[in-house]
C-alpha cells in the first residue's frame, strides 16, 4: 500500500511547492521566488546589492549591525533584510535617501564607539567597515568619539584580538559555534559594555576550547581579530565561502 | 624682567614660541624656545602591539616619517632578536637615504634659501620660495625637482610618500623590481649635478653672511652622531660618537642599547620637550648638537668620492677642526645630500639588489629593543619595552629637536644679544632670531609651513607685565 501511494504524494508535494512560489518587487523589479528565504538572499540572487556587515551566507543571521535596513511598502518601520523573510506581494526598496542617511549614521556611530584608526590598523585596505564607509560616503563623524581604552588580548600564540576595533557583529561567535563547533567566543557584558569574550572571559591564549583554527580571524570584518606579527595594513582576510565549507562538512546549508 | 615673545615661529615645522627675557638694562639675558604641544606618543603607545609602532610613530612627523619608520622597525627587529636579510637591509638604506635627500632639499631650498639668497632684510612678503623662484628660477625649480626625486624613491620602494609602510619589523614588505631600480638610477646623475652646483653657490654665499656666521649659534659644544665602524658617515646603522669643541672624540662606539649610559634627559617646567645632555659633563654643561653639521663633525669621512671632496673643503671653514657655527648647517645639508645620492647609487648597483628575501619573521624574543637612526635633523632614538605577548609597556623617543634643545636656546640667546637691544625690535633682528631656530631645522611637530610667511606676533613685556612694544606680521 505505501508503495502505491508514494508516487502521487510526491507529485502533490512538487505541485504545492510550485503553487507556493511567491511574487514580490524589489527596487521595482518583479521577482518570483520560494518562500522561506530572506529579503537579502532574494535580493542578492537577483543581483541587487544591499550593504551588510554582520550577515554571512552560511551562518545564522542575527540582525546585529542594521546596515541592511530596507523599506517595505505599508510598513513604517525599517526592516533588516538579513532576517526578514520574503512574503508574496511585498514591495521592497533597498535604496532611498532615508536609508542612505541611516546607513551612514550607523557607520558613524560604529566609528565613534571604538577606535577605528585606519592609519595604523593592521586591516587597513582589507576592512569591510572601511570599504562601506568609502562606498557610502562617510567622511567624518558628527558624534563625539568615545575613545575607549580596551586592553588588547595578545595572549594567543598565533592571533591577536583588539576589542578597540570590534563592531560586535558576532561573526566570530557564530562561525566558532556553527562551523567549528568550539564555542570559544561569546558576547559578555551588556549594552555599551558588551564585548567579545573567550570562554569565561579568559585570555584567549589560555582558552581550553579554542582549536586555533583561525576561522574567526578570517571572518572578522575589521582588524579586531588578526594574525599576530602582521604590520599595519598587512592583514588580508581569506575570501571564504562558509556555504561551501558547510557543504564539505556535510552539514545543512 | 621684560619678555619679548616671538609667536609663532615661521617656516619651522610645527608650532613653537620664543621668549626673549630682558634684564632691567634692556639686555637679553635668556632665550627660550617653548614647545607647548603635548603629543603624548609615548603614553598612548602603551598597550599597543609592537608591530604597530612603526606606523604609529611615523605620525610624529609628516616630513621625516621614514626616519621614524626606520628607527621604530629597528627597535622591533631588536625585540624579535632578528638580523634582517641583507637585501632588506639595503632597501631600507635606500629609502632612508632618499628621505635624507628629500628632507634636506625641503629644508635648504624651500625654507632656508629665501634667507640665504634674498637676504635677511628682504621684505617678508618676498622672502619665501616664490621670491627665490623670481630671482633664481633655476635653483628653486631644481630644489623642487630634487625633493620630488627623493619622494618618488620613497613612494616606489615603501609604498607611499607621506605615510610609507613598506619598512616593517624584520625588514621590508616588498623586494625591489628591476624596473624600479632602473627608474631610480636614471634620476641620480641629474640630482647629483644639481646638488654640486648648489654647493658651489653656497660657498659663495658664505662671504655675504660673515656677521651671521659669527653669531648663528656659533659657540663651543659637543656634537653627536652615528658613524660606521670605520669612522665613515653612517645614517642607518652606526654607533654613537661624541666629539668635543676641539674635534676630539670623547665617546665612541656606543651601541644602541647603551645610549642611556651616556645620554641623560632633564625636564624644565616651561617646555614639554625634554633636555637631553651628555652624562659625563652633567646638566646643562653636557649640551650637544646633532644634525647634518654634527654628523660631519663626528665622522672621519663620508666614504663616497664626491661627498668626501666637498667635506674636505668644508673642513677648512673653521680652521680645520670642527665647524662651530650652526650657519654651516646649510652647507652640511648639501654635502649630505651629495653623499646620500652617491650611496644610493652604490646600493642600487649591488649585484644582489633585486634579491627577493627581504624580510625575517619572528615573534617576541626580547622584552626590550632600541633602534637608532640618523634622521635628516639628527639622531633619532626609539626605545621600547614589551610584555611577553608583545604589547608595549613603556616607550621612549628622543628626537633631533630634543637633542638640540639646549643648543637652540643657547644659539638664540647669542643672536638676540647682538641684534636685539632695548624695547624696540627691528624686522631684520627678529628674523635673525628665527633664522637661528630654522638653521637647526627643528621639527616641533609635523605640519609644514613651507610656503610663505605665517603670521608673526612679537610682544615686548615690561617688568609689570604691560605690553611695551608689539610687532605683528600677517
Ligand atoms: S571580533 Fe570581529 S568578528 Fe568578532 S564581533 Fe568583533 S568585529 Fe565581529
Ligand atoms: S547585515 Fe543585516 S543587520 Fe547586519
XYZ file of C-alpha atoms in Angstrom, chain A residues 14 18 22 49 66-67 101 169 173 184-185 215 217 226 228 246 248:
17
model
C 6.009 19.235 -6.025
C 5.144 25.410 -7.298
C 5.585 33.888 -4.334
C 23.279 44.596 -3.580
C 21.321 47.052 10.937
C 23.194 48.087 7.841
C 21.128 58.572 5.794
C 28.882 41.846 14.571
C 30.861 33.933 17.746
C 35.017 29.664 22.253
C 33.660 33.138 21.576
C 38.097 30.857 11.256
C 40.134 35.702 12.341
C 44.154 39.396 13.148
C 49.888 38.082 15.097
C 29.352 23.681 5.373
C 32.237 19.982 2.699
